[in-house]
Amino acid sequence: MSRYADRIQGTDRLLRIRRIRKAVFAGIIALTLVLIFARLDSEGARIKPLFLPVNGIIELCLIMGFVSAIIGLFLRHLEIKHAPRDGQRYLMAKSSMARAIRTAGFAIGLAVALLLAVTPSLAATLFSDAPQVVQIDPRNREVVTFTSPDPLGVSFVTHATVVVTSGHALVTLTRNGVNVSMADLNATQRGTLDVEPRMWAASATWSLIFQNQVGNSTFLTFVLEKGVVPTLFSTVPFLLFLYGVTETSWWIVLRPVRDRTKSASLSVAANLDEDERVYDGTVQATNQGPEPEPEREIAPATVVASNSRPVNPASAPVSIPSTPISPRRAATAPAEPAPPPPRRVVRQPETPASLAKKAEGLAAAGNYQDALEAYESAIDIDRTYLPALLGRGSCLTRLNRKAEALEVYKGILRNDVRNFAAHRMIVRIYADERRWRECLEAVGELLRLRPNDPAALEMKGDALTNLGRRPEALAAYEEAAALDPKNGNLRQKIEEVRVDVPGLLSRALIASASGNYTQALSLFDDILEVEPSNVNALIGKAVAYRRSGKPQEAVNCLDLVLGVQPNNASALLNRGNILFAEGDLETALDAFDHLTQLYPNDEEAWAAQGDVLVKMGREDDALRAYTEALKRSPGDEGIQRRILELQAAKVDDSGIYQELFGIKGIGKARAKALTDAGFKTAEDFAKATAKDLMSVKGITRKLADDLLEHFRASLAEAR
């Protein structure tokens, strides 16, 4: 199944190229090891004493590395060429270009450093030994032994310079016990003995023998001058420079590929088609904007005292009679004066604050229209009163007048660019309207004000998820979760965004195409559990249900798609085909009529509408539908055949047609074609030749012979 999936997804070629690359590189490594061992053997390498000349290893490795680079770049080019999507080609080209430019810079820089004139002399100075002083007793000798080259074959002794400071010495240079050169030096004389001036031949043991020729002590100083392998400053820089040029050329070759695929890679998620993945538009944020909460205040009641001054009932004295008053006493008591009438309450003029407070109460009660009018009255008094402006935007949002609400919030930001509440409400409106690109830009402005706001980071993750940028969305969600670890909604979104929805969808479609409907339905359910409104998954599930003999479940899935995207062409077409197959002709015709109105250039919709009309017996309407389909797809032979059959069915089944229908193999379409070609009577057929009849579309040699035989026989009988 995995190989079949690779073929379906177009990744089998990539896998084949990668296997070839591994095999080629393994072969190159093996060949390199063989060549290194051969080179070491030819140069006399050994373990005891250690002598492993690295100059040969470096040269071979660079040569084989250059060959590997050429082959690797060729195979990498094939990988990029056969990548199934522009997004993959863009990423592969981008990473290869970055690696190539770094490698080229390092290789060319190192080559230039090695080619500098001071490099060999500087290296020789670093490897050369310090001067040594030797004292030789009278008539005695001293021997200094050294090996050249060093164990790694990098440096070697080029000259031995001897200076006699006092006395007289005979200096002899030997190689593996064999005399090479001699110098007889007196006091203050200098002698230079060539050891290996240009390049070492093989590892050897060298000796300097100093012999005192006089009866006094002799003092001398000698220096072993060393050099570095010259190939490090000739062959190696050339190979490095060649390698750098190759990587630079590779960068130049990949640049148009990167530029060509960059726009397609970055705009896939922005231009969603009707049958592409769509995320649920209901985005919940923990901080949903300024929700006006009324502050209910109860005005303290007043009690009118005897002096007509309002007092607080809590502070007013209450007198309770200790004994009841008798009726007689009440009668003789003097009448109390009537209280004066209450003063007229003078209404204070409305202010923006009072109107905004009144609007908050109306909004809290759900009366958004009246609240909006109150907010607008407050704005008429003071156009810059911020609570009224924010409240007006909130009411417009509640009334689903989101375009006007956006203008209100943008107007607030023009006067106060750092208003956090306005930024947050703009983000919320863009999210509700599924304008994810604008939402992402707005949430960026929000995060510039408050970089560590968990709600803003969560909204950023929602926008990135719906744009298909799942890795970035995961990073945003994880950052928000780190700031708000108790938010269970964030943990759920993190788990959902980690699910490989495209991979699951691909596996589900492959399973459905292979007839494994149980597995396909299970995979579609896994996708819908993460993204309940994924249109691709719903349509794929409907197709799997239809193929497995469950048409009603298929229709239910397509109804869910149309609930998310009412004008989805694929859902409408599939739904109509299922209803047509189930015999519900009227509902199927409604689906196809709606589809042809939405997408008048869809020939499949017109042809499907014609099929339903034929089944309903409405041949004229079906002929018009087929004609519209043929206009959109002029070369469709199936539609042409249906039109001919309808036209042939409309002719009178008498006369020549009735006689033609009696001949085996002649149907309505062929009969219509024969009459259109001019064969309208029995005499026309009798006079014709087989070649004339075969020139008509659909008439074979056998049919032509049968026609001639039939009509000539009928004319002979009539005579």
Short mmCIF file of N, CA and C in Angstrom, two decimals, residues 52 63 110 124 140 155 227 277 298 451 462 472 521 565 585 600 619 702 708:
data_model
loop_
_atom_site.label_atom_id
_atom_site.label_comp_id
_atom_site.label_asym_id
_atom_site.label_seq_id
_atom_site.Cartn_x
_atom_site.Cartn_y
_atom_site.Cartn_z
N LEU A 52 52.04 8.51 8.54
CA LEU A 52 50.82 8.53 7.71
C LEU A 52 50.76 9.88 7.01
N ILE A 63 39.58 15.57 -4.33
CA ILE A 63 39.21 15.17 -5.70
C ILE A 63 37.91 14.36 -5.68
N LEU A 110 39.20 29.92 1.94
CA LEU A 110 40.36 29.12 2.32
C LEU A 110 41.37 29.03 1.19
N ALA A 124 56.27 27.66 7.32
CA ALA A 124 57.62 27.13 7.57
C ALA A 124 58.19 27.69 8.87
N ASN A 140 86.72 15.03 19.93
CA ASN A 140 85.51 14.23 20.17
C ASN A 140 84.45 14.59 19.13
N SER A 155 55.25 18.59 7.46
CA SER A 155 56.47 19.38 7.41
C SER A 155 57.68 18.47 7.23
N GLY A 227 60.16 23.11 5.89
CA GLY A 227 59.17 23.56 4.92
C GLY A 227 57.88 22.77 5.06
N ARG A 277 -9.48 22.69 2.03
CA ARG A 277 -9.70 22.61 3.47
C ARG A 277 -10.10 23.97 4.00
N ILE A 298 -28.80 52.57 42.64
CA ILE A 298 -30.14 52.90 43.16
C ILE A 298 -30.05 54.25 43.84
N PRO A 451 3.20 42.41 23.77
CA PRO A 451 3.82 41.20 23.19
C PRO A 451 3.50 39.93 23.95
N ASP A 462 -4.82 31.04 15.67
CA ASP A 462 -6.03 30.73 14.89
C ASP A 462 -5.89 31.22 13.45
N GLU A 472 3.93 27.61 12.27
CA GLU A 472 3.93 28.90 12.94
C GLU A 472 2.78 29.01 13.93
N LEU A 521 -13.21 5.79 5.83
CA LEU A 521 -14.17 6.50 6.69
C LEU A 521 -13.57 6.79 8.06
N GLN A 565 -20.33 25.80 2.94
CA GLN A 565 -20.15 26.49 1.66
C GLN A 565 -21.36 26.20 0.78
N LEU A 585 -35.91 12.38 -8.81
CA LEU A 585 -35.59 13.20 -9.96
C LEU A 585 -35.82 14.68 -9.70
N PRO A 600 -22.43 28.70 -14.78
CA PRO A 600 -22.99 28.46 -16.11
C PRO A 600 -21.99 27.84 -17.10
N GLU A 619 -37.88 15.81 -23.30
CA GLU A 619 -36.82 15.72 -24.29
C GLU A 619 -36.36 17.08 -24.81
N LYS A 702 -19.99 -4.02 -42.94
CA LYS A 702 -21.07 -5.01 -42.81
C LYS A 702 -22.43 -4.33 -42.86
N LEU A 708 -27.56 -2.36 -48.46
CA LEU A 708 -27.72 -2.55 -49.90
C LEU A 708 -28.54 -3.80 -50.20
#
